[in-house]
Coordinates of C-alpha atoms and ligand atoms in Angstrom, one line a residue:
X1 CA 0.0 0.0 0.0
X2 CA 1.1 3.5 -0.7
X3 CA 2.0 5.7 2.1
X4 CA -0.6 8.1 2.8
X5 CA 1.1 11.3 2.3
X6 CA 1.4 9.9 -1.2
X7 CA -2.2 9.1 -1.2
X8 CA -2.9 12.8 -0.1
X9 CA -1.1 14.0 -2.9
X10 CA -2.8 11.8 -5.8
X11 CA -5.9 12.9 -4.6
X12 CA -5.1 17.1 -4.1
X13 CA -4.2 16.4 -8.1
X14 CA -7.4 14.9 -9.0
X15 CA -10.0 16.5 -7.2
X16 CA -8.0 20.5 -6.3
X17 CA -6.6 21.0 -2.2
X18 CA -10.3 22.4 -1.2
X19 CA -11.8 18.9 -1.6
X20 CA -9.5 16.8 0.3
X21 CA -9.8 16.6 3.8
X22 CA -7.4 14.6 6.1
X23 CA -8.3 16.7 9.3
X24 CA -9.3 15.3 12.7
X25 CA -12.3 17.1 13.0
X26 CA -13.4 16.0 9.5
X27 CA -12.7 12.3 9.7
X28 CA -14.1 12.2 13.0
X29 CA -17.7 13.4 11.5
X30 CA -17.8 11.0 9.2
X31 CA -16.8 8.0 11.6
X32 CA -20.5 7.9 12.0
X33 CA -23.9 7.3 10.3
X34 CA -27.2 7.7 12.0
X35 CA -26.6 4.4 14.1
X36 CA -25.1 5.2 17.2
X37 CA -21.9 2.9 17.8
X38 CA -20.2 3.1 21.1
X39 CA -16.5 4.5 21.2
X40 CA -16.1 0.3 22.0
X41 CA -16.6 -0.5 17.9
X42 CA -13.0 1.4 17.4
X43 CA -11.4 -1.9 18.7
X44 CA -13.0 -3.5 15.9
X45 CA -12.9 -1.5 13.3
X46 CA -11.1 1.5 11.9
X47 CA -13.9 4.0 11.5
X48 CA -12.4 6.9 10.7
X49 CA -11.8 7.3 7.0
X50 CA -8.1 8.3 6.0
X51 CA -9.6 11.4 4.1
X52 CA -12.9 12.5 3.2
X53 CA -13.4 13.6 -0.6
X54 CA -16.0 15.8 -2.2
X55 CA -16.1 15.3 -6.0
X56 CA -18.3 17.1 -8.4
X57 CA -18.3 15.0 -11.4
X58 CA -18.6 11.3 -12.2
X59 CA -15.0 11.9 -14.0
X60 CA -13.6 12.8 -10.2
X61 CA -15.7 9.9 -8.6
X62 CA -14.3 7.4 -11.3
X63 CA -10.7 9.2 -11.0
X64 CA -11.1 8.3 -7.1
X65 CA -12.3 4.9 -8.0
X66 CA -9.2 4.2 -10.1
X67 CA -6.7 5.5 -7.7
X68 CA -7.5 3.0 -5.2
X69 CA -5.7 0.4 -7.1
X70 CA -2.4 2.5 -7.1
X71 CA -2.8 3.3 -3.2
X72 CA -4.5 0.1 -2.2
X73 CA -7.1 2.6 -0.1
X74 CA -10.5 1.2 0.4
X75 CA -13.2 3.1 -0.5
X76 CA -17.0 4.0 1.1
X77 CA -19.6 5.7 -0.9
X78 CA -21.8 8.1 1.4
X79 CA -24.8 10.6 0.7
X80 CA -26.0 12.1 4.1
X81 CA -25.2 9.1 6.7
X82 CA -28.4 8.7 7.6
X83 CA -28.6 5.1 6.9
X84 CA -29.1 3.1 10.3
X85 CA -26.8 0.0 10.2
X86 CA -23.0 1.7 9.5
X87 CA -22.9 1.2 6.0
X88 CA -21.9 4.6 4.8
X89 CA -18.3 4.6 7.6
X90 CA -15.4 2.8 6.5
X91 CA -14.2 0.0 8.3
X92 CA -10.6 -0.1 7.3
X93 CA -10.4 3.4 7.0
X94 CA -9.4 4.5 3.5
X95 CA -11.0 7.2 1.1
X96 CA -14.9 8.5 2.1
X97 CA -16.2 9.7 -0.9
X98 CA -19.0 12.2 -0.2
X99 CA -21.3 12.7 -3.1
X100 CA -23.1 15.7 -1.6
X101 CA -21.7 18.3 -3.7
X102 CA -23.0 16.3 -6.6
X103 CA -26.7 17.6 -6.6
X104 CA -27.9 19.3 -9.3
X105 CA -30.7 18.5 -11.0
X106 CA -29.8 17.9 -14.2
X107 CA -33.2 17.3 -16.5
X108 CA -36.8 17.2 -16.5
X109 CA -39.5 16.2 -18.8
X110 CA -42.9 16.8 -18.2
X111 CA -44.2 14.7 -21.1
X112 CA -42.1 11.8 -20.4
X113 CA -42.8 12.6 -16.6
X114 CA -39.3 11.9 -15.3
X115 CA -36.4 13.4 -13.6
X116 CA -32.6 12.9 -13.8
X117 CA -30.4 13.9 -10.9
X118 CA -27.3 14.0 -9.5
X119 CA -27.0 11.3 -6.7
X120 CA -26.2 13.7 -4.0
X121 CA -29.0 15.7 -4.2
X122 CA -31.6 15.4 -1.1
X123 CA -35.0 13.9 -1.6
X124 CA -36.6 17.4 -0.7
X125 CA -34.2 19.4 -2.9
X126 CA -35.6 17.1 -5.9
X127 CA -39.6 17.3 -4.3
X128 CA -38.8 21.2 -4.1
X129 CA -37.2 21.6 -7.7
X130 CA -40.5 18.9 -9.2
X131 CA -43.1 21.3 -7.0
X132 CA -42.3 24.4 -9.3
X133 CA -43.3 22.5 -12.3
X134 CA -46.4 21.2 -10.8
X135 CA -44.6 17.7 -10.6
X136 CA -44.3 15.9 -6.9
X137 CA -42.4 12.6 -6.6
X138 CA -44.3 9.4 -6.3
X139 CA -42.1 8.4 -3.3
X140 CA -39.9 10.1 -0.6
X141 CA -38.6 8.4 2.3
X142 CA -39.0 10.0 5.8
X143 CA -35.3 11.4 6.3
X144 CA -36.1 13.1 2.5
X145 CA -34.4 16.7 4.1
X146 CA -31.1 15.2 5.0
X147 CA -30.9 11.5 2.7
X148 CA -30.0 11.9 -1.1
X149 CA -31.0 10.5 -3.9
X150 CA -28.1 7.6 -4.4
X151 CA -28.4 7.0 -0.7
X152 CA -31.9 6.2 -0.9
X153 CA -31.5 4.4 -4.1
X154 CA -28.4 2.0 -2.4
X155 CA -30.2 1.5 0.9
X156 CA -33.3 -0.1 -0.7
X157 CA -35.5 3.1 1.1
X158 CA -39.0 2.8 1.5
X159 CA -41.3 5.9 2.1
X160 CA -44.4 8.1 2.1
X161 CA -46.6 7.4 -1.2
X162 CA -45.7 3.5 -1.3
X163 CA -49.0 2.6 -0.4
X164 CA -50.2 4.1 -3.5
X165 CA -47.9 4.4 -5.9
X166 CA -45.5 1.4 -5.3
X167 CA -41.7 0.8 -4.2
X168 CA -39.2 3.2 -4.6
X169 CA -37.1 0.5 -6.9
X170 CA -40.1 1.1 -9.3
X171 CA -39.7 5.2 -9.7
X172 CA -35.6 4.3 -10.5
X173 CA -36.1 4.4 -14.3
X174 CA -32.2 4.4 -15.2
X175 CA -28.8 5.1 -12.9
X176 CA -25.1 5.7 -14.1
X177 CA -23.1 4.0 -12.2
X178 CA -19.4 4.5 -11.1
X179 CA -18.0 0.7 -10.8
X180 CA -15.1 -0.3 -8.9
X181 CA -12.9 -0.4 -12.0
X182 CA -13.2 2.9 -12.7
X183 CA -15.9 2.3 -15.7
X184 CA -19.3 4.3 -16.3
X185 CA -22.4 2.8 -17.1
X186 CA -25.8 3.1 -17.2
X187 CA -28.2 0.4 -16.1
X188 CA -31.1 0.4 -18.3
X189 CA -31.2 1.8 -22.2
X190 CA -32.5 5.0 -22.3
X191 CA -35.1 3.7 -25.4
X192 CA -36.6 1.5 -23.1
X193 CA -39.1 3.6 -21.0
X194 CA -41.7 0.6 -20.3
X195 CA -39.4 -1.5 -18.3
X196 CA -40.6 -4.8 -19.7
X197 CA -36.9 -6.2 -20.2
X198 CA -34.3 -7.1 -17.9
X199 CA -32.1 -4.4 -17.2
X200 CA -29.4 -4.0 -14.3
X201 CA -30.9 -1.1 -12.1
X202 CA -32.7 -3.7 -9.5
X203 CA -28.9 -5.0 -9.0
X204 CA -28.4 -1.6 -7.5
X205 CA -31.2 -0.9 -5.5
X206 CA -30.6 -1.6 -2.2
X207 CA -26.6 -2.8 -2.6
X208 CA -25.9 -0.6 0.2
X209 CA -22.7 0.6 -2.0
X210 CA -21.1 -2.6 -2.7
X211 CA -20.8 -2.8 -6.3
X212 CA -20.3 1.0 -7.7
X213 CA -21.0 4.3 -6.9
X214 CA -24.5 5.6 -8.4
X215 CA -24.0 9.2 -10.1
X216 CA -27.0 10.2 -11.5
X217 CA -30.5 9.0 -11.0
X218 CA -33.4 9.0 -13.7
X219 CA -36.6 9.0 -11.8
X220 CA -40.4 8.9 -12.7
X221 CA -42.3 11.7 -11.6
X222 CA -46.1 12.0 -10.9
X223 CA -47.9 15.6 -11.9
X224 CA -49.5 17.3 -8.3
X225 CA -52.7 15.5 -7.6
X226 CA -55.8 17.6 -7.4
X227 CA -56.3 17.3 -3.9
X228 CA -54.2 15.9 -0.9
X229 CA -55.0 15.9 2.4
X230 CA -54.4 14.3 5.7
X231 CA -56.4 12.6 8.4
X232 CA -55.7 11.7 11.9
X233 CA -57.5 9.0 14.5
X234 CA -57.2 8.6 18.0
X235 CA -57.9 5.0 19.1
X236 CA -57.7 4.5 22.9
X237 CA -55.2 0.9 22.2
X238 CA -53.0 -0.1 20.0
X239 CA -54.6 -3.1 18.7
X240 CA -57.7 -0.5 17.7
X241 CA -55.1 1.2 15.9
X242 CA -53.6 -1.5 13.8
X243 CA -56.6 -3.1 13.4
X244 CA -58.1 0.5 11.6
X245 CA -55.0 0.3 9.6
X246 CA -55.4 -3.2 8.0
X247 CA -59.1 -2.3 7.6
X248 CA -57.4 0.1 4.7
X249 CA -56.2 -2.7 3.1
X250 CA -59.1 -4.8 3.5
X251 CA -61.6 -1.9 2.5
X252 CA -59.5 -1.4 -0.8
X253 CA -58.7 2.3 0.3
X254 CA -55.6 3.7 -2.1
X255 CA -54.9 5.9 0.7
X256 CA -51.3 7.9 -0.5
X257 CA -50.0 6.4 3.5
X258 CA -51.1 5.6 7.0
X259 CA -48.6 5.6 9.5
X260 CA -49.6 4.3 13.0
X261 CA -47.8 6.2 15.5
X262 CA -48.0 5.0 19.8
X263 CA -48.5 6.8 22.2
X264 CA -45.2 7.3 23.6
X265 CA -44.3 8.9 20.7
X266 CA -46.8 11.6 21.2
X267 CA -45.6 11.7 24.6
X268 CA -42.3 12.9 23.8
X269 CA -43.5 14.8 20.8
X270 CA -45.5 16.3 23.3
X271 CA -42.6 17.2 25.6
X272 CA -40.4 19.2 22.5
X273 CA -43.9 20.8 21.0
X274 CA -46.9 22.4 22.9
X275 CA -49.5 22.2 20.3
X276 CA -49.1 18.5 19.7
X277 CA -51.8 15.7 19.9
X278 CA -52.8 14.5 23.5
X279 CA -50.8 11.4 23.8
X280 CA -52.5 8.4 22.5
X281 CA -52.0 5.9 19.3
X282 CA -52.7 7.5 16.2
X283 CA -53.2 6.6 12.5
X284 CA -52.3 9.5 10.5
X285 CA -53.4 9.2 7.1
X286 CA -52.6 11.1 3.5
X287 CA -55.2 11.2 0.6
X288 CA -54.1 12.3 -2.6
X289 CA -56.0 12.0 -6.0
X290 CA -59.0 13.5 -7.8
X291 CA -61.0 15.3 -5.5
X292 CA -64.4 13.2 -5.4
X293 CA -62.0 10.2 -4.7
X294 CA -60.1 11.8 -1.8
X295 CA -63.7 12.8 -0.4
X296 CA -65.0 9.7 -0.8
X297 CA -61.4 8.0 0.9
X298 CA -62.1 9.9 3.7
X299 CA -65.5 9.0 4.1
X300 CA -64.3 5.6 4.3
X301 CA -61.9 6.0 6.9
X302 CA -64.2 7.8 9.1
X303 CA -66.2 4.6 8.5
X304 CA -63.8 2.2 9.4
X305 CA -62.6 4.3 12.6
X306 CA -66.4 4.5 14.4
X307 CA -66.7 0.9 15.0
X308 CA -62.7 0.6 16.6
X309 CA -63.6 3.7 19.1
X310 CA -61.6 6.0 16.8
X311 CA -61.9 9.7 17.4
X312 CA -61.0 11.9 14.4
X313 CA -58.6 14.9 15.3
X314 CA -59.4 18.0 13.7
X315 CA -58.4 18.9 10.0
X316 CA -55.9 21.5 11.0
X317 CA -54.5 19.0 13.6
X318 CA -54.2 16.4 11.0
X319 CA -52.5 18.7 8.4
X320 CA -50.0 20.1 11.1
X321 CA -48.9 16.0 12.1
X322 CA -48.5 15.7 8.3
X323 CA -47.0 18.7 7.6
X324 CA -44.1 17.1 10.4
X325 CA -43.6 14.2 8.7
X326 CA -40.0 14.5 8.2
X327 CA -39.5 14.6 11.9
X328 CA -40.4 11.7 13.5
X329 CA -37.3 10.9 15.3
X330 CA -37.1 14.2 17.4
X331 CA -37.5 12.8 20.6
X332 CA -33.6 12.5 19.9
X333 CA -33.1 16.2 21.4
X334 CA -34.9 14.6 24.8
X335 CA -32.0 11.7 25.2
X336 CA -28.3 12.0 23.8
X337 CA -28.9 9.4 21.1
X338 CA -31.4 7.3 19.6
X339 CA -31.7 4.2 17.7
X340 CA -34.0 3.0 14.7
X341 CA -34.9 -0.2 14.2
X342 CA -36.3 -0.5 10.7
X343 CA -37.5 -3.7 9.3
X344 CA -40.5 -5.3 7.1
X345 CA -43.2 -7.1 8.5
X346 CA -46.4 -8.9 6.7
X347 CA -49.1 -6.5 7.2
X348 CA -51.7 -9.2 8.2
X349 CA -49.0 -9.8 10.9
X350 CA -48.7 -6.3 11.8
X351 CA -51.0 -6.0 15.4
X352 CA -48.6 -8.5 16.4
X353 CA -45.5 -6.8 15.3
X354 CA -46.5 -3.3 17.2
X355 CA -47.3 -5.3 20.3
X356 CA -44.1 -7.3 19.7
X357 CA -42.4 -3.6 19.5
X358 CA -44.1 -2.8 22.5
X359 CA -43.3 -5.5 24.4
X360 CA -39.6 -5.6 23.7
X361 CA -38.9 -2.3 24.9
X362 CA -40.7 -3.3 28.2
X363 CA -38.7 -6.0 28.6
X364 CA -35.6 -4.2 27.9
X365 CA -36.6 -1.8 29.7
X366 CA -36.1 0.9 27.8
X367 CA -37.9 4.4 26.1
X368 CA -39.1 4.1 22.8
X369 CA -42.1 4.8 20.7
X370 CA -43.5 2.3 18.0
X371 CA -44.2 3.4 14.3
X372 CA -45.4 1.7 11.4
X373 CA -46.4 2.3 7.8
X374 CA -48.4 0.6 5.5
X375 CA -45.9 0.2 2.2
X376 CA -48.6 -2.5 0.1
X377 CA -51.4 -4.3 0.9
X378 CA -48.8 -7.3 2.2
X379 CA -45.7 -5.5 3.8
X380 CA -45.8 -2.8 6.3
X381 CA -42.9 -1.0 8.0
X382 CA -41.9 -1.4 11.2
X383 CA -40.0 1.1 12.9
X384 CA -39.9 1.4 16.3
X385 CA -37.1 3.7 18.1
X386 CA -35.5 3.7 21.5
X387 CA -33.7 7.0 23.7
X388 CA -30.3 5.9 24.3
X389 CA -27.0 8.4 26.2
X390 CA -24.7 7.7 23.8
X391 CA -22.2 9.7 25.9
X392 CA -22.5 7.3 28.8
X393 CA -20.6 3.6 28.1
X394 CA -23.8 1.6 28.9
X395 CA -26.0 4.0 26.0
X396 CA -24.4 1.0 23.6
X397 CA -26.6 -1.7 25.2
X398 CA -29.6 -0.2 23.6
X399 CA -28.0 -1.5 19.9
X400 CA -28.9 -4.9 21.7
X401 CA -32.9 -3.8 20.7
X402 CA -32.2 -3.5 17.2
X403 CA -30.7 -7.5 17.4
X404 CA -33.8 -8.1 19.6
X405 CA -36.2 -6.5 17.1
X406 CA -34.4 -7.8 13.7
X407 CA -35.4 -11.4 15.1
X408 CA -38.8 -11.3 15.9
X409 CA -39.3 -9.5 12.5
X410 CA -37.6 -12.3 10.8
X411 CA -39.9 -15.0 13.1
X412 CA -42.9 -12.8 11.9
X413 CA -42.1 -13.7 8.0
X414 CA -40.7 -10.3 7.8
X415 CA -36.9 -8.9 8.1
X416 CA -34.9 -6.1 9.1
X417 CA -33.9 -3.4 6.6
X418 CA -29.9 -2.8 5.7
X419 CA -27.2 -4.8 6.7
X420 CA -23.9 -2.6 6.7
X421 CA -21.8 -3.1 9.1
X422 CA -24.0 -3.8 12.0
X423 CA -26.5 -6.4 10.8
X424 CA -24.1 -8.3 8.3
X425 CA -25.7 -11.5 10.4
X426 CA -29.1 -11.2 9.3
X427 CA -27.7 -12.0 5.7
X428 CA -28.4 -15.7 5.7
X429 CA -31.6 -15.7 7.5
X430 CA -33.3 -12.8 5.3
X431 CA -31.8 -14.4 2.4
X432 CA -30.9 -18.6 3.0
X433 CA -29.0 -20.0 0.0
X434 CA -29.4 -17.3 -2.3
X435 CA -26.7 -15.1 -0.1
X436 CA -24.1 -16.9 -1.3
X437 CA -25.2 -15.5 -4.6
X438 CA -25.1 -12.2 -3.5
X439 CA -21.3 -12.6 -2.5
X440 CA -20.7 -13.8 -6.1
X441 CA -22.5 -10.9 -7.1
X442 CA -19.5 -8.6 -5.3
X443 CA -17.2 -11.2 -6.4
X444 CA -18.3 -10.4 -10.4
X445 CA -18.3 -6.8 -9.7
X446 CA -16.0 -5.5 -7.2
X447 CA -13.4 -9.1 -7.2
X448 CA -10.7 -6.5 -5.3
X449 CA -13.2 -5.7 -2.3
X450 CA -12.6 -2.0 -3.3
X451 CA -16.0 -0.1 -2.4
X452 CA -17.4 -1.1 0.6
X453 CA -15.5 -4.1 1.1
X454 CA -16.4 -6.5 4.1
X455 CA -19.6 -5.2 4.6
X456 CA -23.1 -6.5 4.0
X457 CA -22.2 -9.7 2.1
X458 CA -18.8 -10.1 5.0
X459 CA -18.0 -8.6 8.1
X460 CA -14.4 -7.6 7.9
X461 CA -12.5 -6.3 11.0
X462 CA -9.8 -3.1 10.7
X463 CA -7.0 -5.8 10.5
X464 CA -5.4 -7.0 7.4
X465 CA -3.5 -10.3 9.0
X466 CA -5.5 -13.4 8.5
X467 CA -8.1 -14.9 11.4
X468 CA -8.2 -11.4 12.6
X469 CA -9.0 -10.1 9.7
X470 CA -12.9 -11.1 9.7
X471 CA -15.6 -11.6 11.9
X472 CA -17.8 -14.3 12.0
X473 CA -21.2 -12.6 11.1
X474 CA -23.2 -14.6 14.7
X475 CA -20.3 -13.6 16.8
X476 CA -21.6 -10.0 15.9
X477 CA -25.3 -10.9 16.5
X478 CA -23.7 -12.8 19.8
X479 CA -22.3 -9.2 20.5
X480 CA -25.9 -7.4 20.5
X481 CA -27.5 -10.3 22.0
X482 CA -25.2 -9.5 24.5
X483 CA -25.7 -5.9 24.8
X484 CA -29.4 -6.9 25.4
X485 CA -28.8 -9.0 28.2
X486 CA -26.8 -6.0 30.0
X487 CA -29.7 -3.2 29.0
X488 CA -31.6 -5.4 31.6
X489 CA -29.1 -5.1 34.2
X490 CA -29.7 -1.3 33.8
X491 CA -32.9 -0.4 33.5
X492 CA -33.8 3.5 32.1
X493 CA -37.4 2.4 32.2
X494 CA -39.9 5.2 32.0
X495 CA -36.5 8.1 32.9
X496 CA -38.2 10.7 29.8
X497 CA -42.3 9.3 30.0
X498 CA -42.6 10.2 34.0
X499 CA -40.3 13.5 33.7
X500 CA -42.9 14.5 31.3
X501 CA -45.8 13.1 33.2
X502 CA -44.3 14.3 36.6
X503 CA -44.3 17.7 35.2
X504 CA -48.1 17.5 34.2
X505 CA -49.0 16.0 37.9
X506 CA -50.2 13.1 36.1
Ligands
FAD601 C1 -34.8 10.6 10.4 C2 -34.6 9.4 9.6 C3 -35.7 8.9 8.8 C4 -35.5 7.8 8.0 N1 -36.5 7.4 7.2 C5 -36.4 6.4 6.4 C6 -37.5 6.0 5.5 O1 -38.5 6.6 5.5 N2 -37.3 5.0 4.7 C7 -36.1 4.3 4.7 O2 -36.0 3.4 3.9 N3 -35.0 4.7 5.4 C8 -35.2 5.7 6.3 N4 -34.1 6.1 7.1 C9 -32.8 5.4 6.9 C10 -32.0 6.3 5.9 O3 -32.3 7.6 5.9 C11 -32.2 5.9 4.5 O4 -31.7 4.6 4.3 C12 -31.5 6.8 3.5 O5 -32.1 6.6 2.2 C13 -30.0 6.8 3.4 O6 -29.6 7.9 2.6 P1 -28.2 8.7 2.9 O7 -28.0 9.7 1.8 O8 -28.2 9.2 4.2 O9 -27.2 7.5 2.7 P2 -26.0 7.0 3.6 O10 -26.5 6.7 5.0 O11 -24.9 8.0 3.5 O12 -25.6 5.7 2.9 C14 -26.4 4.6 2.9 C15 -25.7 3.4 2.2 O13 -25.6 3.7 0.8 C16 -24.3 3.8 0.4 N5 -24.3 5.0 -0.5 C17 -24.6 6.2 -0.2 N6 -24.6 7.0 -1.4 C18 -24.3 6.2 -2.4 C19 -24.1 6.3 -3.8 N7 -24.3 7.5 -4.4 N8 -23.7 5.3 -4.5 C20 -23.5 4.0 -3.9 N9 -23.6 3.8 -2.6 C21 -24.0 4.9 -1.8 C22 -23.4 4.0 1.6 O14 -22.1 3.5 1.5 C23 -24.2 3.2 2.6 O15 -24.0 1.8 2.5 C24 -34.3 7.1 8.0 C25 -33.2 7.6 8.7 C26 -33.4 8.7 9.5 C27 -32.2 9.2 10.4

């Protein structure tokens, strides 16, 4: 391997001095993504990248690409670092290549109804740039402010308008891709706008970065429906709640989304914002279409919430829940961390999943709120998040949920979503035989282990030297099972819920 003042020279001539960093401060921001890892995971791996790029152009991302084979450096693709399972930090250091200055939106047409973009563009930056044009995006996940396009695209992210319009994977109408030799492709033919062939985008949806970088993104767009509107129901359980939701789905309702949302998350909601929503479970639900057919949606819903003891909040409080969509996950300014567990669960399973939620962060004695979306009439999401002090040693235990959670999502016929760095053991039981396929997938692409190598598909340690330099996948899983056990032995039970209810003289 090259040394890496060398390194840091190759890369000043490729990309300019202003784009490099190899700073402290720098590496150390990006030794992170939106999972909290205790300062404990620096044993294991090396998470601080070597330097941190910015290119602007897929000509500097493929430059970057191609250096790696004369420095030997490692390379990890990232968009915002909102991902949940450590995909976008490195774990042998190496070259962080953040696509954010990449983010210009680069074409629309309105007759064709699609979009191309750069990869580092933000979901909302995209919505915002469509909304002008009278366009909206079918899809948008919930972190759309902060996550960008190729993140969103390599994560396999599900979001608001599923329901209706179908995955995310099925607005991706064409990428160009940057792959770990240093070529440029695109992965469908630009001629081929029904989709009816076999084209390679699907291979790069939801790779979590393993087999190229994504550049640019060609997206279908919908035009702005005539009428959207949101509606929220109080139901005084859970089970009422859930139970309303699947009624959607049995009722035939093309609602745009229905989130069910618990009460403890309204409880801390209710502790960072006066005018929230007493505390109770709540369905909050989008409508989007012609007119007569949102009216009549509604109707519908108020129909299917009587008989479950639903009470409808009022249309302003409905389109103010809405209207916060993007920030579900605030109850992080109450605690010093917070952990997501996201996975996919059968909707017909999904009472069971919310009470399984529920249950688990009793037992582990934790806070946490549960959420869960409808994403078709057979999958929901499921993702349920706990307070954690990540400045305290013990806030690591709380990862031991996610482990916790992951498995009774897989029991339910469901799975977790992302494997990165942290979940690499759910590999085989999300995916049995075929995940030996998916390593010869890496193997085709990416035979060097150049972009995101030992991640996902391996679980690779920060050491070269062989044994140490790999981690069986269960002696991870046998890591957060063990956190799990010790977040019983220190309970934070109820420490934000009574504060707040202690203040209300509840
Ligand atoms: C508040 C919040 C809300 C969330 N809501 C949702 C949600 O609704 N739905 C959902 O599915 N997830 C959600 N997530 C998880 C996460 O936001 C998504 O997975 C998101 O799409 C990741 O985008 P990012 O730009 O932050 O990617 P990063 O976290 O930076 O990267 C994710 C993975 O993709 C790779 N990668 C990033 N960019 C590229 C690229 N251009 N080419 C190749 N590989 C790349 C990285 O190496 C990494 O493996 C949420 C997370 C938070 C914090």
């Amino acid at each position: 391997m090259a040394s890496l003042d060398y390194a840091h020279r190759r890369l000043v001539n490729a990309l300019g001095p202003e784009r490099v960093a190899r700073g402290e401060l720098e590496r150390m921001v990006y030794s992170h993504d939106f999972a909290s890892l205790p300062k404990a995971a620096l044993l294991q791996w090396q998470l601080y990248p070597d330097f941190v790029v910015l290119p602007q152009t897929t000509e500097e991302v493929a430059a970057v690409v191609r250096l790696s084979d004369e420095t030997g450096l490692p390379i990890t693709p990232r968009g915002s670092g909102t991902g949940t399972a450590g995909g976008s930090v490195p774990n042998r250091g190496g070259v962080l290549v953040d696509l954010r200055k990449m983010n210009r939106v680069l074409a629309f047409d309105a007759d064709d109804r699609k979009v191309t973009v750069e990869a580092g563009a933000t979901w909302e930056a995209v919505a915002a740039h469509l909304a002008t044009r009278g366009f909206v995006l079918p899809v948008e996940p919930v972190s759309a402010p902060s996550s960008t396009i190729g993140g969103g695209i390599s994560n396999g992210a599900v979001g608001f308008g599923a329901y209706r319009r179908g995955s995310l994977r099925d607005m991706v109408l064409d990428l160009e891709v940057v792959l770990p030799d240093g070529r440029v492709v695109h992965t469908a033919s630009p001629g081929e706008a029904g989709r009816a062939f076999a084209d390679l985008t699907p291979l790069f949806f939801g790779a979590e970065g393993t087999l190229g970088i994504v550049t640019k993104a060609t997206l279908r767009v919908d035009p702005k429906p005539e009428e959207a509107r949101a509606a929220a129901y109080a139901f005084p359980d859970d089970a009422s709640a859930t139970s309303f939701v699947v009624g959607i789905v049995d009722a035939g309702v093309a609602v745009h989304h229905a989130t069910f949302l618990d009460r403890d998350h309204f409880v801390f909601e209710r502790a960072l914002t006066a005018d929230t929503p007493d505390p109770a479970p709540i369905v909050l639900a989008s409508l989007r279409g012609p007119k007569d057919e949102v009216l009549e949606q509604e109707k519908t819903l108020d129909g299917l919430a009587g008989p479950r003891k639903g009470t409808k909040l009022a249309a302003d409080v409905a389109a103010r829940q809405w209207a916060r969509r993007f920030t579900v996950y605030g109850a992080r300014r109450l605690s010093r961390g917070l952990v997501v567990s996201a996975n996919l669960v059968p909707t017909g399973r999904l009472g069971e999943a919310v009470a399984e939620a529920r249950g688990l962060i009793e037992r582990l004695r934790l806070n946490g709120a549960v959420q869960a979306s409808l994403l078709s009439p057979t999958t929901a999401s499921l993702a349920p998040y706990v307070l954690m002090d990540e400045t305290v040693p013990s806030g690591g235990t709380a990862l031991g949920f996610v482990k916790k959670m992951g498995d009774a999502a897989i029991e339910m016929g469901g799975h977790p979503m992302g494997l990165g760095l942290l979940l690499v053991f759910n590999l085989e039981r999300m995916h049995g035989r075929a995940a030996r396929s998916l390593g010869a997938v890496k193997e085709v692409f990416d035979p060097g282990r150049k972009i995101n190598g030992g991640k996902t598909v391996e679980l690779w340690t920060k050491f070269t030297v062989p044994i140490l330099n790999s981690v069986p996948p269960s002696v991870m899983g046998f890591g957060l099972e063990l956190a799990a056990f010790l977040r019983r032995i220190k309970p934070t039970k109820d420490r934000f819920v009574a504060a707040y209810e202690r203040e209300r003289g509840a």
